[in-house]
Coordinates of C-alpha atoms (C1' of nucleotides) in Angstrom, one line a residue:
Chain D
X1143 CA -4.1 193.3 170.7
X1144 CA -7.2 191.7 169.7
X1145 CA -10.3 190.7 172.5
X1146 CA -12.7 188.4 172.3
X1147 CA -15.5 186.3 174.2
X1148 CA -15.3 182.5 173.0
X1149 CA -17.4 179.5 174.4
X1150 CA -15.7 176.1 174.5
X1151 CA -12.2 177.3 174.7
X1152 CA -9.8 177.0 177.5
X1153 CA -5.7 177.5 176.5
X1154 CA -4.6 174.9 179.1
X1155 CA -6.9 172.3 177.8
X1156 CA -5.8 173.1 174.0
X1157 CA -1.8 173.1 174.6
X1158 CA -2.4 170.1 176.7
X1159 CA -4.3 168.1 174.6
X1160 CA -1.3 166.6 172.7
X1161 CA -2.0 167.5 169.1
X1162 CA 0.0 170.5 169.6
X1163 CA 3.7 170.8 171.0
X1164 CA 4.8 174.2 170.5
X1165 CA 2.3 176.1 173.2
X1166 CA 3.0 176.5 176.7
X1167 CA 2.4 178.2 179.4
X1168 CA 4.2 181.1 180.5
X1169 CA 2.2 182.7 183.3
X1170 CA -0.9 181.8 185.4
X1171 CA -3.7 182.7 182.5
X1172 CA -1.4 183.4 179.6
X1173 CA -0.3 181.1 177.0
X1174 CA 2.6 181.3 174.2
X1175 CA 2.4 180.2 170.8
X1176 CA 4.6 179.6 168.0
X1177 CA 3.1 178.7 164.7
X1178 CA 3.1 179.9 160.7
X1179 CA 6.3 181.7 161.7
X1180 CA 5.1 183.4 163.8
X1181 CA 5.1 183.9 167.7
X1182 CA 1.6 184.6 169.6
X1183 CA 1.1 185.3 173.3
X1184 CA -2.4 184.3 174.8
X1185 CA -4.2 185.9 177.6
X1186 CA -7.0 184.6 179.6
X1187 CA -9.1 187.5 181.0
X1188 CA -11.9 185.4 182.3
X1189 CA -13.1 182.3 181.7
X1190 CA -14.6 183.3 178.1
X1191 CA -12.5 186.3 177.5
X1192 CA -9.6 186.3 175.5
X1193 CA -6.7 188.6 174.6
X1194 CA -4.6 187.7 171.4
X1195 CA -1.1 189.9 171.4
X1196 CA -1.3 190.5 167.5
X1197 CA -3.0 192.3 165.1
X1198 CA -6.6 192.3 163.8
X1199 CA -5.4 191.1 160.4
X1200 CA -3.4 188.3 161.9
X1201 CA -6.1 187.0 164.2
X1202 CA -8.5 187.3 161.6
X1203 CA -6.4 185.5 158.8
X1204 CA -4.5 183.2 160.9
X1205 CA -5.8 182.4 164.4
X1206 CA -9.1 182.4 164.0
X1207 CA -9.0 179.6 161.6
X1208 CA -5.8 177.5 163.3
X1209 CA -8.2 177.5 166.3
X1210 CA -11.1 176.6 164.9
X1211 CA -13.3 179.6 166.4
X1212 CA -16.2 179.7 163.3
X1213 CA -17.4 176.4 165.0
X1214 CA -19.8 175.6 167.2
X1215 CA -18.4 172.6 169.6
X1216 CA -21.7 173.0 171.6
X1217 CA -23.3 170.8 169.0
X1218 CA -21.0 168.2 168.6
X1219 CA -21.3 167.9 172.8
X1220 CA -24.8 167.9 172.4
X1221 CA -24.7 165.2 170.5
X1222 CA -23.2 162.8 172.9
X1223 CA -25.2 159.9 174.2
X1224 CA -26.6 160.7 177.3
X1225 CA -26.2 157.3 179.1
X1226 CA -22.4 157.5 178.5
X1227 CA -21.2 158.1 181.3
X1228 CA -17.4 158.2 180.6
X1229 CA -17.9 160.3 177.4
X1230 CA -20.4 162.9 179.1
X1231 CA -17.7 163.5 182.1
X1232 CA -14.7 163.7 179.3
X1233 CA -16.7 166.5 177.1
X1234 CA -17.7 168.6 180.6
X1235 CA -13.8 168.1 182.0
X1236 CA -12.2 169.1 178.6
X1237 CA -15.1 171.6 177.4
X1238 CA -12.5 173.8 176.1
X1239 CA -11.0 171.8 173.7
X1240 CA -10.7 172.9 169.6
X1241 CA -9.2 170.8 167.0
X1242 CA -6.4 173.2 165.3
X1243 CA -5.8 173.7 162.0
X1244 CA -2.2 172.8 162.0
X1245 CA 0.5 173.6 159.5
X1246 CA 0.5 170.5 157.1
X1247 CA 4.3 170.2 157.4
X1248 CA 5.3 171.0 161.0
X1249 CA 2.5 168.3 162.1
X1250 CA 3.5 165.5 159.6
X1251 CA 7.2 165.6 161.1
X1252 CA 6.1 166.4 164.9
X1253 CA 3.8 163.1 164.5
X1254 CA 6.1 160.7 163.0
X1255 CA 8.5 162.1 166.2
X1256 CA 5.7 161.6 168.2
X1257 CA 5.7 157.4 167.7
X1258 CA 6.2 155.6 171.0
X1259 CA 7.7 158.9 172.7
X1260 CA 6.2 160.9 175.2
X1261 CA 4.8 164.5 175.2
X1262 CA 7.3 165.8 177.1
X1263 CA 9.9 164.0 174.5
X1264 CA 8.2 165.0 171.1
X1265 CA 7.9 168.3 172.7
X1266 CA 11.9 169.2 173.4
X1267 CA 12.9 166.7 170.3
X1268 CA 11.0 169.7 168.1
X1269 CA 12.3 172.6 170.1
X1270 CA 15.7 171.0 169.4
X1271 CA 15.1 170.7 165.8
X1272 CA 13.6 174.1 165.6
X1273 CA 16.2 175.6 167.3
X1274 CA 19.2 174.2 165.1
X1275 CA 17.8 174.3 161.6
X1276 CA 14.5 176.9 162.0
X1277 CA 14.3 180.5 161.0
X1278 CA 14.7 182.9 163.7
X1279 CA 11.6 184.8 164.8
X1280 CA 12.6 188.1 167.0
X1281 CA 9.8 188.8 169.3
X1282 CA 10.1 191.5 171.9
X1283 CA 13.6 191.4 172.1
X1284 CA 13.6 187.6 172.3
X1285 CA 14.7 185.4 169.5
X1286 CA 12.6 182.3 169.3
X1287 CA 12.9 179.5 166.0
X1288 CA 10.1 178.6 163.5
X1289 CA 9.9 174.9 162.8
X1290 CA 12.2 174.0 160.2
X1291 CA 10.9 173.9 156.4
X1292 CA 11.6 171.1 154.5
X1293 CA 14.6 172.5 153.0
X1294 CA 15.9 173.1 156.0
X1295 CA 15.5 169.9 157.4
X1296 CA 16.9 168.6 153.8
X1297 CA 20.3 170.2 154.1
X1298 CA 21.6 168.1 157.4
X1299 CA 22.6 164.4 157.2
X1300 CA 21.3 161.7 158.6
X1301 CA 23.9 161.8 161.2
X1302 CA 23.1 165.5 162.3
X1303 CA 19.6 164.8 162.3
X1304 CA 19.8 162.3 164.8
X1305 CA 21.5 164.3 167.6
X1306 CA 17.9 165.6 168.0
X1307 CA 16.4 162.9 170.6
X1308 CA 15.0 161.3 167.2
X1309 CA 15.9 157.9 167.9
X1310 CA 14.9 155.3 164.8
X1311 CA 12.5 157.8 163.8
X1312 CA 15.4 159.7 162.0
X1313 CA 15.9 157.9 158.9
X1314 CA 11.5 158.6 158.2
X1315 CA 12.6 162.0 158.3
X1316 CA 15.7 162.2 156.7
X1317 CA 14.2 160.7 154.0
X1318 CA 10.9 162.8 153.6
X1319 CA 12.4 165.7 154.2
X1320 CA 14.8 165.1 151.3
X1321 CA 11.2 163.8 148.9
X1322 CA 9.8 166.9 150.2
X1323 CA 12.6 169.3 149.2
X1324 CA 13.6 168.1 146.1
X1325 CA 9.6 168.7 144.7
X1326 CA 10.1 164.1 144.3
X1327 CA 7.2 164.2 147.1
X1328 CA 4.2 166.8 146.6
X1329 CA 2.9 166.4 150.4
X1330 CA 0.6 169.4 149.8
X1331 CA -1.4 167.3 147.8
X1332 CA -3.0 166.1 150.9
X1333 CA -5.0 169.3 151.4
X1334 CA -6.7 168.4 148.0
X1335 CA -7.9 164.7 149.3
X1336 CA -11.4 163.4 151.2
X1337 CA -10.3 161.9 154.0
X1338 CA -10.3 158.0 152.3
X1339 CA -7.7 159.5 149.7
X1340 CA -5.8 161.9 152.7
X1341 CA -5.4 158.6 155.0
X1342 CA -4.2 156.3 151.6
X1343 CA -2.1 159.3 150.3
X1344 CA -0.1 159.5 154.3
X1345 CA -0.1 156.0 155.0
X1346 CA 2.1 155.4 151.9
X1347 CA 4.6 157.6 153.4
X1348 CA 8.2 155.7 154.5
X1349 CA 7.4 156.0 158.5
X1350 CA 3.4 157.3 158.5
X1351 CA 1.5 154.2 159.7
X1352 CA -2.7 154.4 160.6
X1353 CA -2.2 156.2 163.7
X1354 CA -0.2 158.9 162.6
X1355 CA -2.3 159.9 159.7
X1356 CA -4.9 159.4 161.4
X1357 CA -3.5 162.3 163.8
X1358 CA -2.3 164.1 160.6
X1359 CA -5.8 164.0 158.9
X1360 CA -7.9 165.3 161.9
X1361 CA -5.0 168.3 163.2
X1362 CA -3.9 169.5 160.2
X1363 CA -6.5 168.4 157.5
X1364 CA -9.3 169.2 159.6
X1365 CA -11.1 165.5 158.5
X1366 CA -12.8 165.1 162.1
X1367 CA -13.9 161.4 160.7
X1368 CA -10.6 160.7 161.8
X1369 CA -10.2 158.6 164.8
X1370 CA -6.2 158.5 166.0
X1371 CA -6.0 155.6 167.9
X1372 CA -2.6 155.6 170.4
X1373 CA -2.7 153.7 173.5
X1374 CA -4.8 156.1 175.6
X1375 CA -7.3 155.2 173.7
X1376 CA -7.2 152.1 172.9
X1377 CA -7.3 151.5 177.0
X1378 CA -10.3 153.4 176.6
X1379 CA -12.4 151.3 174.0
X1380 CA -11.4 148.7 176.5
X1381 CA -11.3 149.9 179.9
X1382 CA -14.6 151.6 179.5
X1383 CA -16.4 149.9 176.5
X1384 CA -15.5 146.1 176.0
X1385 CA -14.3 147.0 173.3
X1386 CA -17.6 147.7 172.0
X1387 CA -17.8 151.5 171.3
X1388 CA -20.1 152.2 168.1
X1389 CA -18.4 155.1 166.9
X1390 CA -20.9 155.0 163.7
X1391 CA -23.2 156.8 166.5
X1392 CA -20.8 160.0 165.8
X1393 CA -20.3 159.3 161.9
X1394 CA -18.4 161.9 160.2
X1395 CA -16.7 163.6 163.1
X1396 CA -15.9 161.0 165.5
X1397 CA -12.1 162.5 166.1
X1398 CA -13.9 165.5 168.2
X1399 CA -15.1 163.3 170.1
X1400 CA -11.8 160.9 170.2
X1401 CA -10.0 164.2 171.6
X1402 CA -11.9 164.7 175.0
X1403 CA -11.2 160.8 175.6
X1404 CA -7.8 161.5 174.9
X1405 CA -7.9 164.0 177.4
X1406 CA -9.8 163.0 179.9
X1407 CA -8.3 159.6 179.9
X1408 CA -4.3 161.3 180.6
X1409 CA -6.0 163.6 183.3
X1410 CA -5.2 163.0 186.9
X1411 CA -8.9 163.4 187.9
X1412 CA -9.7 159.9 185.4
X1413 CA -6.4 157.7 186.9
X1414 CA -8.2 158.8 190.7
X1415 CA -11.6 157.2 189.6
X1416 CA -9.5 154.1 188.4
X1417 CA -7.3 153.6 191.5
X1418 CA -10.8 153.9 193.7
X1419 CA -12.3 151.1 191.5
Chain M
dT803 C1' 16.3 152.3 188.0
dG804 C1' 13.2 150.4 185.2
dC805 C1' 9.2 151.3 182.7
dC806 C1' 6.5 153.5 179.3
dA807 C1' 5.6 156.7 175.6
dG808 C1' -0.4 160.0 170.7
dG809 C1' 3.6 153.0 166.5
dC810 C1' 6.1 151.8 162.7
dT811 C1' 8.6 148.4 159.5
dT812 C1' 9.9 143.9 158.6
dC813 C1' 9.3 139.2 158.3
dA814 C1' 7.2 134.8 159.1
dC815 C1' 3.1 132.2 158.3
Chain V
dG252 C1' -4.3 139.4 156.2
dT253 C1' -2.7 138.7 160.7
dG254 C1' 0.8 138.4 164.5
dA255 C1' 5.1 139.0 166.7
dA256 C1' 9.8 140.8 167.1
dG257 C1' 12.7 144.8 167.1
dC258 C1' 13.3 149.3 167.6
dA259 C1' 16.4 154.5 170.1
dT260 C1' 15.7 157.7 173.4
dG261 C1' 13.9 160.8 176.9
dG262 C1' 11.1 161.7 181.0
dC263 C1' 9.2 160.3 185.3

DNA sequence: TGCCAGGCTTCAC
DNA sequence: GTGAAGCATGGC
């Protein structure tokens, strides 16, 4: 068991924020975790205390950086224009937010899932994967299911693939899967690129449009230039900007910023300013 | 029950 | 290069 006092983090905002699909909540105050194979429980002591259910080595060679904790969001917040209104009440009603350093794999297939599908969709589509073609992980007498690797994902067909709640998305991973597998496709390569080369290198994948690398570059490749634009948001540049947002104001880590829109704009304290309009 | 979801490919122009 | 059609399925 590791403790620790961390600013700007809250575990509801994080598993909520939609760039991850595999943490929930299992208690009031304590969070679960799956991730690098591994299984992680979360408790919430106060408001900036924190116990992590693993061991010093773990949290110090795998949590610490998936969760971003070396950085200091305070200046990124600080940074925010103060006449924006909508922006300054998004940063103080998601102030707990981090973007995670995801596993370059599991994200590439949970976002091309995640095209035109809901949270709660992508969510049980990658449990159902997980839990038919992943490696078992045995946690306190509980089996739970890493996310499949590529070869794992390689060995079923098309057809058993798309028993998962897939849809059309099936055939993108099917197919990538099999690139991936067979060393054809070197999708590591990524981790290597500047963002310019990262968003080129993902776009060019069957299935991988701007959005999705977009998401890919900023939650797994940690480029926080990257601005994921989904629906949410693109509401947002309208609803609350004309249309007429200058993200060059925030040049160079712009997605940060992008995520407390993201999350402000899907919260039900937003909608309730938008119905009293 | 119908609508919408962290969009993409394809094709016409 | 831009714009529109078509897309599979689950959750609310």
């Amino acid at each position: 068991m590791v403790t620790v006092k961390l600013n700007d983090f809250n575990l509801e905002q994080i598993a909520d924020s939609g760039q991850c699909f595999r943490m929930n909540k299992i208690s009031d105050n304590e969070y679960f975790l799956i991730a690098f194979g591994k299984c992680l429980k979360i408790s919430a002591l106060s408001k900036d205390e924190f116990a992590f259910d693993c061991s010093k080595k773990d949290f110090d060679t795998i949590w610490k950086d998936y969760f971003d904790l070396d950085t200091d969001y305070s200046l990124y917040k600080n940074s925010v224009d103060k006449n924006d209104i909508f922006l300054q009440e998004a940063i103080k009603y998601g102030y707990g937010i981090r973007i995670l350093r995801q596993e370059l794999w599991e994200t590439t297939i949970s976002f091309i899932i995640s095209q035109r599908k809901s949270i709660p969709a992508i969510k049980s589509a990658i449990e159902s994967l997980s839990a038919s073609f992943g490696s078992p992980i045995y946690y306190k007498d509980e089996v739970f299911y890493a996310f499949p690797t590529p070869k794992q994902l390689a060995i079923s067909s098309l057809e058993e693939l798309s028993k998962h709640g897939l849809g059309y998305r099936d055939k993108y991973i099917h197919q990538l899967s099999n690139n991936v597998s067979s060393g054809e496709f070197d999708l590591d390569k990524a981790k290597n690129l500047n963002y310019d080369d990262a968003f080129k290198f993902l776009t060019s994948i069957y299935g991988i449009g701007t959005k999705i690398a977009n998401c890919i570059a900023l939650f797994s490749l940690h480029k926080i230039e990257a601005f994921p634009i989904d629906v949410w948001i693109k509401r947002i540049l309208e609803d609350e900007y004309n249309n007429n947002f200058d993200i060059s104001r925030y040049d160079g880590y712009a997605g940060i910023l992008q995520q407390y829109m993201f999350y402000y704009a899907r919260s039900r304290e937003y909608s309730k300013i938008q119905k009293n309009k």
